[in-house]
mmCIF file of C-alpha atoms and ligand atoms in Angstrom:
data_model
loop_
_atom_site.group_PDB
_atom_site.id
_atom_site.type_symbol
_atom_site.label_atom_id
_atom_site.label_comp_id
_atom_site.label_asym_id
_atom_site.label_seq_id
_atom_site.Cartn_x
_atom_site.Cartn_y
_atom_site.Cartn_z
ATOM 1 C CA MET A 1 -20.608 12.535 -2.798
ATOM 2 C CA ALA A 2 -16.719 13.388 -2.672
ATOM 3 C CA ARG A 3 -15.747 16.197 -5.487
ATOM 4 C CA ILE A 4 -11.715 14.782 -6.471
ATOM 5 C CA ILE A 5 -9.678 17.446 -8.026
ATOM 6 C CA ASP A 6 -7.026 15.445 -10.214
ATOM 7 C CA ILE A 7 -3.693 17.095 -10.306
ATOM 8 C CA ALA A 8 -1.697 16.611 -13.298
ATOM 9 C CA LYS A 9 -4.812 18.956 -14.369
ATOM 10 C CA HIS A 10 -5.717 21.105 -11.906
ATOM 11 C CA ARG A 11 -2.109 21.234 -9.038
ATOM 12 C CA GLN A 12 -2.901 24.994 -7.876
ATOM 13 C CA GLU A 13 -6.662 25.167 -7.450
ATOM 14 C CA ALA A 14 -6.082 21.247 -5.420
ATOM 15 C CA LEU A 15 -3.797 23.118 -2.894
ATOM 16 C CA GLU A 16 -6.431 25.682 -2.443
ATOM 17 C CA ALA A 17 -9.133 23.451 -1.829
ATOM 18 C CA ALA A 18 -7.118 20.957 0.010
ATOM 19 C CA SER A 19 -5.924 23.572 2.700
ATOM 20 C CA ALA A 20 -9.852 25.012 3.104
ATOM 21 C CA VAL A 21 -11.884 21.790 4.025
ATOM 22 C CA LEU A 22 -8.126 21.157 6.543
ATOM 23 C CA SER A 23 -8.634 24.558 8.044
ATOM 24 C CA GLU A 24 -12.355 24.101 8.755
ATOM 25 C CA GLY A 25 -11.315 21.122 10.953
ATOM 26 C CA HIS A 26 -12.061 18.199 7.965
ATOM 27 C CA PRO A 27 -10.137 15.133 6.548
ATOM 28 C CA VAL A 28 -9.057 15.616 2.928
ATOM 29 C CA ALA A 29 -7.982 12.466 0.930
ATOM 30 C CA ILE A 30 -4.522 13.259 0.084
ATOM 31 C CA PRO A 31 -2.021 11.175 -2.825
ATOM 32 C CA THR A 32 1.380 10.423 -1.297
ATOM 33 C CA GLU A 33 4.492 7.961 -3.213
ATOM 34 C CA THR A 34 2.628 5.101 -0.857
ATOM 35 C CA VAL A 35 -0.812 4.733 -0.492
ATOM 36 C CA TYR A 36 -3.268 7.632 -0.679
ATOM 37 C CA GLY A 37 -3.719 8.761 3.226
ATOM 38 C CA LEU A 38 -6.792 10.199 5.167
ATOM 39 C CA ALA A 39 -5.380 13.603 6.249
ATOM 40 C CA ALA A 40 -6.321 16.005 9.332
ATOM 41 C CA ASP A 41 -4.633 18.804 10.360
ATOM 42 C CA ALA A 42 -2.885 16.921 13.498
ATOM 43 C CA THR A 43 -3.184 19.600 16.190
ATOM 44 C CA ASN A 44 -6.727 19.759 15.532
ATOM 45 C CA ALA A 45 -8.952 17.880 18.210
ATOM 46 C CA THR A 46 -12.117 17.544 15.765
ATOM 47 C CA ALA A 47 -10.349 17.092 12.877
ATOM 48 C CA ILE A 48 -8.220 14.140 14.330
ATOM 49 C CA THR A 49 -11.227 12.283 15.518
ATOM 50 C CA ARG A 50 -13.127 12.709 11.952
ATOM 51 C CA ILE A 51 -10.702 10.669 10.575
ATOM 52 C CA TYR A 52 -11.380 8.049 13.657
ATOM 53 C CA GLU A 53 -14.710 8.068 12.637
ATOM 54 C CA THR A 54 -14.959 8.051 8.716
ATOM 55 C CA LYS A 55 -12.163 5.411 9.056
ATOM 56 C CA GLY A 56 -14.047 3.476 12.028
ATOM 57 C CA ARG A 57 -10.370 2.772 13.251
ATOM 58 C CA PRO A 58 -9.739 2.023 16.796
ATOM 59 C CA ARG A 59 -8.764 4.978 18.869
ATOM 60 C CA PHE A 60 -5.955 3.602 20.348
ATOM 61 C CA ASN A 61 -4.009 3.531 16.900
ATOM 62 C CA PRO A 62 -1.911 6.148 17.090
ATOM 63 C CA LEU A 63 -1.838 8.175 13.751
ATOM 64 C CA ILE A 64 1.661 8.968 11.061
ATOM 65 C CA CYS A 65 2.389 12.522 11.541
ATOM 66 C CA HIS A 66 3.094 13.718 8.202
ATOM 67 C CA MET A 67 5.771 17.049 7.971
ATOM 68 C CA SER A 68 7.279 19.132 4.285
ATOM 69 C CA ASN A 69 10.730 18.497 5.701
ATOM 70 C CA LEU A 70 13.326 17.413 8.568
ATOM 71 C CA ALA A 71 12.982 20.807 9.410
ATOM 72 C CA MET A 72 9.529 20.581 9.892
ATOM 73 C CA ALA A 73 9.703 17.614 12.295
ATOM 74 C CA GLU A 74 12.579 18.790 14.520
ATOM 75 C CA LYS A 75 10.031 21.061 15.748
ATOM 76 C CA TYR A 76 8.037 18.273 17.519
ATOM 77 C CA ALA A 77 10.079 15.535 18.118
ATOM 78 C CA GLU A 78 13.311 14.588 19.467
ATOM 79 C CA PHE A 79 16.156 12.668 16.468
ATOM 80 C CA ASP A 80 19.151 11.055 17.574
ATOM 81 C CA PRO A 81 21.920 10.264 15.226
ATOM 82 C CA VAL A 82 20.415 7.437 13.860
ATOM 83 C CA SER A 83 17.667 8.553 13.659
ATOM 84 C CA ARG A 84 18.324 12.267 11.295
ATOM 85 C CA ALA A 85 20.655 9.847 9.712
ATOM 86 C CA LEU A 86 17.933 7.977 7.975
ATOM 87 C CA ALA A 87 16.141 11.045 7.590
ATOM 88 C CA GLU A 88 18.450 12.692 6.664
ATOM 89 C CA ALA A 89 19.134 9.195 3.276
ATOM 90 C CA PHE A 90 15.393 8.496 2.793
ATOM 91 C CA TRP A 91 12.792 11.545 3.444
ATOM 92 C CA PRO A 92 11.111 12.942 1.702
ATOM 93 C CA GLY A 93 10.117 8.984 1.185
ATOM 94 C CA PRO A 94 8.507 5.395 2.913
ATOM 95 C CA LEU A 95 10.369 5.379 5.798
ATOM 96 C CA THR A 96 8.461 6.775 8.983
ATOM 97 C CA LEU A 97 10.540 6.675 12.624
ATOM 98 C CA VAL A 98 9.308 6.126 15.971
ATOM 99 C CA LEU A 99 11.146 9.429 17.939
ATOM 100 C CA PRO A 100 10.218 11.064 21.174
ATOM 101 C CA LEU A 101 7.282 13.628 21.087
ATOM 102 C CA LYS A 102 8.989 16.952 22.390
ATOM 103 C CA ALA A 103 7.293 17.691 25.492
ATOM 104 C CA GLU A 104 5.843 21.092 24.326
ATOM 105 C CA SER A 105 4.658 20.003 21.159
ATOM 106 C CA SER A 106 1.079 21.221 19.526
ATOM 107 C CA ILE A 107 0.580 17.542 17.872
ATOM 108 C CA HIS A 108 -2.856 16.124 19.592
ATOM 109 C CA ALA A 109 -2.656 13.489 21.814
ATOM 110 C CA LEU A 110 -6.162 11.659 19.967
ATOM 111 C CA ALA A 111 -2.716 11.947 17.075
ATOM 112 C CA THR A 112 -0.459 10.093 18.898
ATOM 113 C CA ALA A 113 -3.280 7.501 20.817
ATOM 114 C CA GLY A 114 -1.750 9.600 24.285
ATOM 115 C CA LEU A 115 1.595 7.594 23.596
ATOM 116 C CA ASP A 116 5.271 9.610 24.423
ATOM 117 C CA THR A 117 6.375 9.285 20.773
ATOM 118 C CA ILE A 118 5.366 9.854 17.475
ATOM 119 C CA GLY A 119 5.660 8.105 13.966
ATOM 120 C CA ILE A 120 7.144 11.208 11.537
ATOM 121 C CA ARG A 121 7.453 11.196 7.825
ATOM 122 C CA VAL A 122 7.760 12.988 4.956
ATOM 123 C CA PRO A 123 5.805 12.026 2.256
ATOM 124 C CA LYS A 124 7.666 12.371 -1.386
ATOM 125 C CA GLY A 125 6.134 14.911 -4.306
ATOM 126 C CA PHE A 126 2.425 16.656 -3.924
ATOM 127 C CA ALA A 127 1.583 15.707 -0.605
ATOM 128 C CA SER A 128 4.588 17.660 1.253
ATOM 129 C CA GLU A 129 4.005 20.468 -0.838
ATOM 130 C CA LEU A 130 0.368 20.588 0.566
ATOM 131 C CA ILE A 131 1.909 20.284 3.977
ATOM 132 C CA GLY A 132 3.703 23.398 3.650
ATOM 133 C CA LEU A 133 1.369 25.668 2.405
ATOM 134 C CA PHE A 134 -1.107 24.124 5.412
ATOM 135 C CA GLY A 135 2.154 25.462 7.706
ATOM 136 C CA LYS A 136 1.452 22.230 9.822
ATOM 137 C CA PRO A 137 2.019 18.309 10.290
ATOM 138 C CA LEU A 138 -1.500 16.310 8.404
ATOM 139 C CA ALA A 139 -2.055 12.975 11.014
ATOM 140 C CA ALA A 140 -2.931 10.478 7.930
ATOM 141 C CA PRO A 141 -3.512 7.001 7.992
ATOM 142 C CA SER A 142 -4.637 5.200 4.857
ATOM 143 C CA ALA A 143 -7.513 6.142 3.587
ATOM 144 C CA ASN A 144 -9.377 2.760 3.589
ATOM 145 C CA THR A 145 -12.145 1.153 5.711
ATOM 146 C CA SER A 146 -10.027 0.440 9.421
ATOM 147 C CA GLY A 147 -8.920 -3.382 9.008
ATOM 148 C CA ARG A 148 -9.641 -2.962 4.863
ATOM 149 C CA ILE A 149 -7.136 -3.321 1.686
ATOM 150 C CA SER A 150 -5.469 0.634 1.523
ATOM 151 C CA ALA A 151 -6.256 3.066 -1.029
ATOM 152 C CA THR A 152 -3.199 2.908 -4.320
ATOM 153 C CA SER A 153 -5.420 5.501 -6.405
ATOM 154 C CA ALA A 154 -8.545 7.791 -5.556
ATOM 155 C CA ALA A 155 -11.058 5.637 -7.508
ATOM 156 C CA HIS A 156 -9.984 3.001 -4.719
ATOM 157 C CA VAL A 157 -10.466 5.689 -2.554
ATOM 158 C CA ASP A 158 -13.993 7.687 -3.494
ATOM 159 C CA ALA A 159 -15.080 3.467 -3.486
ATOM 160 C CA ASP A 160 -14.426 2.854 -0.284
ATOM 161 C CA LEU A 161 -14.777 6.433 1.752
ATOM 162 C CA GLY A 162 -16.520 8.650 -1.533
ATOM 163 C CA ASP A 163 -19.606 8.999 0.566
ATOM 164 C CA LYS A 164 -18.558 10.380 3.886
ATOM 165 C CA ILE A 165 -15.575 12.707 3.002
ATOM 166 C CA GLU A 166 -15.660 16.408 1.074
ATOM 167 C CA LEU A 167 -12.426 15.973 -1.217
ATOM 168 C CA ILE A 168 -10.332 13.561 -3.457
ATOM 169 C CA LEU A 169 -7.083 14.703 -5.062
ATOM 170 C CA ASP A 170 -6.254 12.265 -8.188
ATOM 171 C CA ALA A 171 -2.134 12.111 -8.840
ATOM 172 C CA GLY A 172 -3.149 8.689 -10.619
ATOM 173 C CA ALA A 173 -1.970 5.350 -8.911
ATOM 174 C CA SER A 174 0.565 4.972 -6.011
ATOM 175 C CA ALA A 175 4.516 4.694 -7.182
ATOM 176 C CA VAL A 176 5.942 2.403 -4.245
ATOM 177 C CA GLY A 177 1.961 0.594 -3.526
ATOM 178 C CA VAL A 178 2.337 -0.735 0.785
ATOM 179 C CA GLU A 179 2.780 1.466 3.287
ATOM 180 C CA SER A 180 5.805 3.439 4.303
ATOM 181 C CA THR A 181 8.696 1.090 6.742
ATOM 182 C CA ILE A 182 8.887 1.865 10.285
ATOM 183 C CA VAL A 183 11.598 1.977 12.797
ATOM 184 C CA LYS A 184 12.217 3.116 15.810
ATOM 185 C CA VAL A 185 15.459 3.404 17.941
ATOM 186 C CA ASP A 186 15.774 1.608 21.358
ATOM 187 C CA GLY A 187 18.870 2.976 23.107
ATOM 188 C CA ASP A 188 21.027 -0.158 20.743
ATOM 189 C CA GLU A 189 18.825 -1.402 19.063
ATOM 190 C CA LEU A 190 16.651 -0.276 15.895
ATOM 191 C CA ARG A 191 13.555 -1.821 16.008
ATOM 192 C CA LEU A 192 11.701 -2.869 12.584
ATOM 193 C CA LEU A 193 8.350 -2.168 13.664
ATOM 194 C CA ARG A 194 6.550 -2.680 10.460
ATOM 195 C CA PRO A 195 8.333 -3.590 7.173
ATOM 196 C CA GLY A 196 6.863 -1.390 4.120
ATOM 197 C CA GLY A 197 7.704 0.300 1.128
ATOM 198 C CA LEU A 198 11.957 1.273 2.227
ATOM 199 C CA PRO A 199 13.497 -2.713 1.599
ATOM 200 C CA ALA A 200 15.240 -3.036 5.629
ATOM 201 C CA SER A 201 18.325 -3.387 3.854
ATOM 202 C CA GLU A 202 18.754 -0.170 2.690
ATOM 203 C CA ILE A 203 17.850 1.269 5.915
ATOM 204 C CA GLU A 204 20.989 -0.836 7.516
ATOM 205 C CA ARG A 205 23.248 0.234 5.273
ATOM 206 C CA ILE A 206 22.924 3.693 6.368
ATOM 207 C CA ALA A 207 22.305 2.720 10.525
ATOM 208 C CA GLY A 208 24.976 0.552 10.510
ATOM 209 C CA ARG A 209 23.690 -1.842 11.910
ATOM 210 C CA ARG A 210 21.124 -4.624 11.622
ATOM 211 C CA LEU A 211 17.346 -4.474 12.273
ATOM 212 C CA ARG A 212 15.621 -6.214 15.203
ATOM 213 C CA ARG A 213 12.026 -7.851 13.779
ATOM 214 C CA SER A 214 9.531 -7.733 16.750
ATOM 215 C CA LYS A 215 8.054 -10.721 17.663
ATOM 216 C CA LYS A 216 4.459 -10.862 17.121
ATOM 217 C CA ALA A 217 3.667 -9.796 20.877
ATOM 218 C CA ALA A 218 6.041 -6.571 21.320
ATOM 219 C CA ALA A 219 4.729 -5.118 18.041
ATOM 220 C CA ALA A 220 1.249 -5.177 19.400
ATOM 221 C CA ILE A 221 1.898 -3.578 21.925
ATOM 222 C CA GLU A 222 4.165 -0.455 19.893
ATOM 223 C CA ALA A 223 2.870 0.004 16.436
ATOM 224 C CA PRO A 224 -1.018 -1.334 17.544
ATOM 225 C CA GLY A 225 -2.561 -1.367 14.334
ATOM 226 C CA MET A 226 -0.412 -3.667 12.676
ATOM 227 C CA LEU A 227 -1.637 -7.010 13.855
ATOM 228 C CA ALA A 228 -4.460 -9.762 13.330
ATOM 229 C CA SER A 229 -6.719 -8.573 10.492
ATOM 230 C CA HIS A 230 -6.061 -6.203 8.077
ATOM 231 C CA TYR A 231 -5.529 -6.021 4.717
ATOM 232 C CA ALA A 232 -9.156 -7.960 4.488
ATOM 233 C CA PRO A 233 -10.798 -8.849 1.379
ATOM 234 C CA GLY A 234 -14.022 -10.062 1.256
ATOM 235 C CA ALA A 235 -13.157 -13.721 -0.158
ATOM 236 C CA ASN A 236 -11.364 -16.252 2.028
ATOM 237 C CA VAL A 237 -7.450 -15.771 1.646
ATOM 238 C CA ARG A 238 -4.965 -18.518 0.997
ATOM 239 C CA LEU A 239 -1.313 -18.081 0.452
ATOM 240 C CA GLU A 240 1.680 -20.026 -1.305
ATOM 241 C CA ALA A 241 -0.234 -21.635 -3.531
ATOM 242 C CA ARG A 242 1.615 -24.224 -6.025
ATOM 243 C CA SER A 243 -1.459 -25.133 -7.963
ATOM 244 C CA VAL A 244 -4.834 -23.023 -8.475
ATOM 245 C CA LYS A 245 -8.903 -24.507 -7.932
ATOM 246 C CA GLN A 246 -11.807 -23.800 -10.042
ATOM 247 C CA ASP A 247 -14.041 -21.633 -7.424
ATOM 248 C CA GLU A 248 -10.460 -19.646 -7.176
ATOM 249 C CA ALA A 249 -8.511 -16.700 -8.291
ATOM 250 C CA LEU A 250 -5.249 -16.478 -8.411
ATOM 251 C CA ILE A 251 -2.705 -13.466 -7.570
ATOM 252 C CA ALA A 252 0.612 -15.037 -9.865
ATOM 253 C CA PHE A 253 4.256 -13.839 -9.468
ATOM 254 C CA GLY A 254 7.253 -14.281 -11.799
ATOM 255 C CA PRO A 255 6.758 -16.874 -14.700
ATOM 256 C CA ALA A 256 6.317 -19.754 -12.976
ATOM 257 C CA ASP A 257 3.184 -21.585 -13.903
ATOM 258 C CA ILE A 258 0.769 -22.663 -11.707
ATOM 259 C CA GLU A 259 -1.072 -25.816 -12.324
ATOM 260 C CA GLY A 260 -4.884 -25.665 -12.719
ATOM 261 C CA ALA A 261 -4.770 -21.304 -13.553
ATOM 262 C CA GLY A 262 -6.462 -21.782 -16.777
ATOM 263 C CA GLY A 263 -9.717 -22.816 -14.786
ATOM 264 C CA ALA A 264 -9.234 -20.648 -12.508
ATOM 265 C CA VAL A 265 -11.803 -17.614 -12.048
ATOM 266 C CA THR A 266 -9.456 -15.247 -12.513
ATOM 267 C CA VAL A 267 -5.910 -14.547 -13.179
ATOM 268 C CA LEU A 268 -3.278 -11.828 -12.162
ATOM 269 C CA ASN A 269 -0.315 -11.567 -12.060
ATOM 270 C CA LEU A 270 1.440 -9.294 -9.860
ATOM 271 C CA SER A 271 4.487 -9.285 -12.223
ATOM 272 C CA PRO A 272 5.068 -11.800 -14.221
ATOM 273 C CA GLY A 273 9.158 -10.814 -14.782
ATOM 274 C CA GLY A 274 9.511 -11.026 -11.428
ATOM 275 C CA ASN A 275 10.256 -7.364 -10.097
ATOM 276 C CA LEU A 276 8.934 -7.029 -6.233
ATOM 277 C CA ALA A 277 9.056 -3.320 -7.004
ATOM 278 C CA GLU A 278 6.320 -3.632 -9.857
ATOM 279 C CA ALA A 279 4.407 -6.882 -7.653
ATOM 280 C CA ALA A 280 3.914 -3.811 -4.152
ATOM 281 C CA ALA A 281 2.729 -1.270 -6.731
ATOM 282 C CA ASN A 282 0.058 -3.411 -7.859
ATOM 283 C CA LEU A 283 -0.327 -5.817 -4.804
ATOM 284 C CA PHE A 284 -4.000 -3.946 -2.854
ATOM 285 C CA ASP A 285 -5.345 -3.067 -6.506
ATOM 286 C CA TYR A 286 -4.751 -6.708 -7.816
ATOM 287 C CA MET A 287 -6.307 -8.049 -4.624
ATOM 288 C CA LYS A 288 -9.149 -5.444 -5.437
ATOM 289 C CA LYS A 289 -9.798 -6.646 -9.018
ATOM 290 C CA ALA A 290 -9.426 -10.557 -7.660
ATOM 291 C CA ASP A 291 -12.451 -10.003 -4.610
ATOM 292 C CA ALA A 292 -14.461 -8.115 -6.932
ATOM 293 C CA SER A 293 -14.099 -11.357 -9.613
ATOM 294 C CA GLY A 294 -16.406 -13.336 -7.029
ATOM 295 C CA ALA A 295 -14.421 -15.654 -5.823
ATOM 296 C CA ALA A 296 -14.974 -17.572 -2.885
ATOM 297 C CA THR A 297 -10.895 -17.569 -1.989
ATOM 298 C CA ILE A 298 -7.820 -15.942 -3.340
ATOM 299 C CA ALA A 299 -4.712 -17.697 -4.113
ATOM 300 C CA PHE A 300 -1.191 -16.373 -3.479
ATOM 301 C CA ALA A 301 1.235 -17.737 -5.831
ATOM 302 C CA PRO A 302 4.680 -17.798 -3.106
ATOM 303 C CA ILE A 303 7.234 -14.289 -3.215
ATOM 304 C CA PRO A 304 10.414 -14.118 -2.006
ATOM 305 C CA ASP A 305 10.841 -12.793 1.284
ATOM 306 C CA GLU A 306 14.020 -10.099 0.272
ATOM 307 C CA GLY A 307 13.437 -6.903 -0.967
ATOM 308 C CA LEU A 308 10.289 -5.176 -0.762
ATOM 309 C CA GLY A 309 8.375 -8.389 -0.685
ATOM 310 C CA GLU A 310 8.789 -8.230 2.777
ATOM 311 C CA ALA A 311 6.754 -5.934 3.337
ATOM 312 C CA ILE A 312 4.366 -7.458 0.632
ATOM 313 C CA ASN A 313 3.931 -10.958 2.220
ATOM 314 C CA ASP A 314 3.907 -9.157 5.342
ATOM 315 C CA ARG A 315 0.547 -7.159 4.098
ATOM 316 C CA LEU A 316 -0.780 -11.242 2.372
ATOM 317 C CA ARG A 317 -0.240 -12.782 6.156
ATOM 318 C CA ARG A 318 -2.419 -9.926 7.749
ATOM 319 C CA ALA A 319 -5.015 -10.618 4.692
ATOM 320 C CA ALA A 320 -4.918 -14.159 5.347
ATOM 321 C CA ALA A 321 -5.533 -14.325 9.513
ATOM 322 C CA PRO A 322 -8.738 -15.035 10.751
ATOM 323 C CA ARG A 323 -10.480 -12.489 11.082
ATOM 324 C CA GLU A 324 -12.717 -11.232 14.169
HETATM 325 O O1 TXA B 401 2.977 4.919 4.480
HETATM 326 C C1 TXA B 401 2.005 4.842 5.401
HETATM 327 O O2 TXA B 401 2.370 5.145 5.893
HETATM 328 C C2 TXA B 401 0.517 5.663 4.747
HETATM 329 C C3 TXA B 401 0.736 6.544 4.744
HETATM 330 C C4 TXA B 401 -0.480 7.428 4.303
HETATM 331 O O3 TXA B 401 1.308 7.771 4.985
HETATM 332 N N1 TXA B 401 0.104 6.149 6.500
HETATM 333 C C5 TXA B 401 -0.347 4.171 7.095
HETATM 334 O O4 TXA B 401 -1.003 4.898 8.244
HETATM 335 O O5 TXA B 401 -0.196 3.547 6.791
HETATM 336 P P1 TXA B 401 -1.847 3.799 9.541
HETATM 337 O O6 TXA B 401 -3.117 4.854 10.035
HETATM 338 O O7 TXA B 401 -2.042 2.994 7.995
HETATM 339 O O8 TXA B 401 -0.627 3.633 9.657
HETATM 340 C C6 TXA B 401 0.258 3.882 11.024
HETATM 341 C C7 TXA B 401 0.810 2.669 11.600
HETATM 342 C C8 TXA B 401 0.139 2.141 12.736
HETATM 343 O O9 TXA B 401 0.079 0.844 12.333
HETATM 344 C C9 TXA B 401 0.909 2.846 14.251
HETATM 345 O O10 TXA B 401 0.005 1.480 15.165
HETATM 346 C C10 TXA B 401 2.246 2.731 13.454
HETATM 347 O O11 TXA B 401 1.857 3.335 12.250
HETATM 348 N N2 TXA B 401 2.389 4.374 14.336
HETATM 349 C C11 TXA B 401 1.947 5.164 14.232
HETATM 350 N N3 TXA B 401 2.266 5.642 15.782
HETATM 351 C C12 TXA B 401 2.861 5.245 16.162
HETATM 352 C C13 TXA B 401 3.695 5.260 17.253
HETATM 353 N N4 TXA B 401 3.832 6.518 18.712
HETATM 354 N N5 TXA B 401 4.147 4.600 18.099
HETATM 355 C C14 TXA B 401 3.768 3.142 17.042
HETATM 356 N N6 TXA B 401 3.328 2.822 16.376
HETATM 357 C C15 TXA B 401 2.944 4.127 15.933
HETATM 358 MG MG1 MG B 402 -3.445 1.139 7.559
#
């Protein structure tokens, strides 16, 4: 059973307990503004192996390395001018930059899955404070069993991984609710490897150029975790639902009425007012609740594909993808 420490009440104790567990080469579940992460020392092979084992994650899928600030990130990666401008504008925040790994870097090859690039993010709040105290980068995928729905609360982490890890730090519900946006500068091109908690339009505004959306096949190689079935609930998933049947759970968005909603197993609305940030924050929790309702299928109402809607629709398409 994992010990759970409430950061709001016991911040210092949480920092010290987490540092101790990390120093012993074990993973700790930590809150970030996007989703909860399963964090371990990015320079320690045993620690990283434990992340892969705990999640049941394929080892060809690299981990994001979390840093306390840009200065720490510059020790491990080469920054081009556009990536630096993005880091200065959006860190700490829900942006991951894929950058060339510095040759003399102490990041273990297991964290980068042997690539010559590294995915780096500076998270907001408690997580970057912990990294500063620990003094080394933390490799941290989302704190969920591989292929399942990401955790946006300590209770989600506990239900999924609580019997496999020692410590969960609890900072309440994640503010953003979907994972970071991943981008990579490739020559003259700026590529979107994963839509996420930072809207693409904000990145384009700072970079002064358009993001190139990766084709599916290219994305499979570039961000290996991004294809096929992911974020999968137990129930089937049906998208773009304009009506709902009796054995289905409905996840609605906005004020529009959905035909048959009165007879559905359960109805949850991501944002009755149609706010995409609110919808992103509720997404994974509502998917878990709809799944727990026992409905055979979860029907999702259409969600606009703009701003944070791009990340939400990306996660929904993966949740609906054929299971292996
Ligand atoms: O918001 C987030 O990004 C959360 C929190 C915990 O920070 N983390 C997260 O990690 O979503 P994870 O492991 O679930 O997703 C990491 C994604 C994977 O799709 C992986 O393939 C990609 O990042 N990635 C990591 N390093 C990469 C690299 N060097 N090149 C390309 N893709 C990379
Ligand atoms: Mg994940």
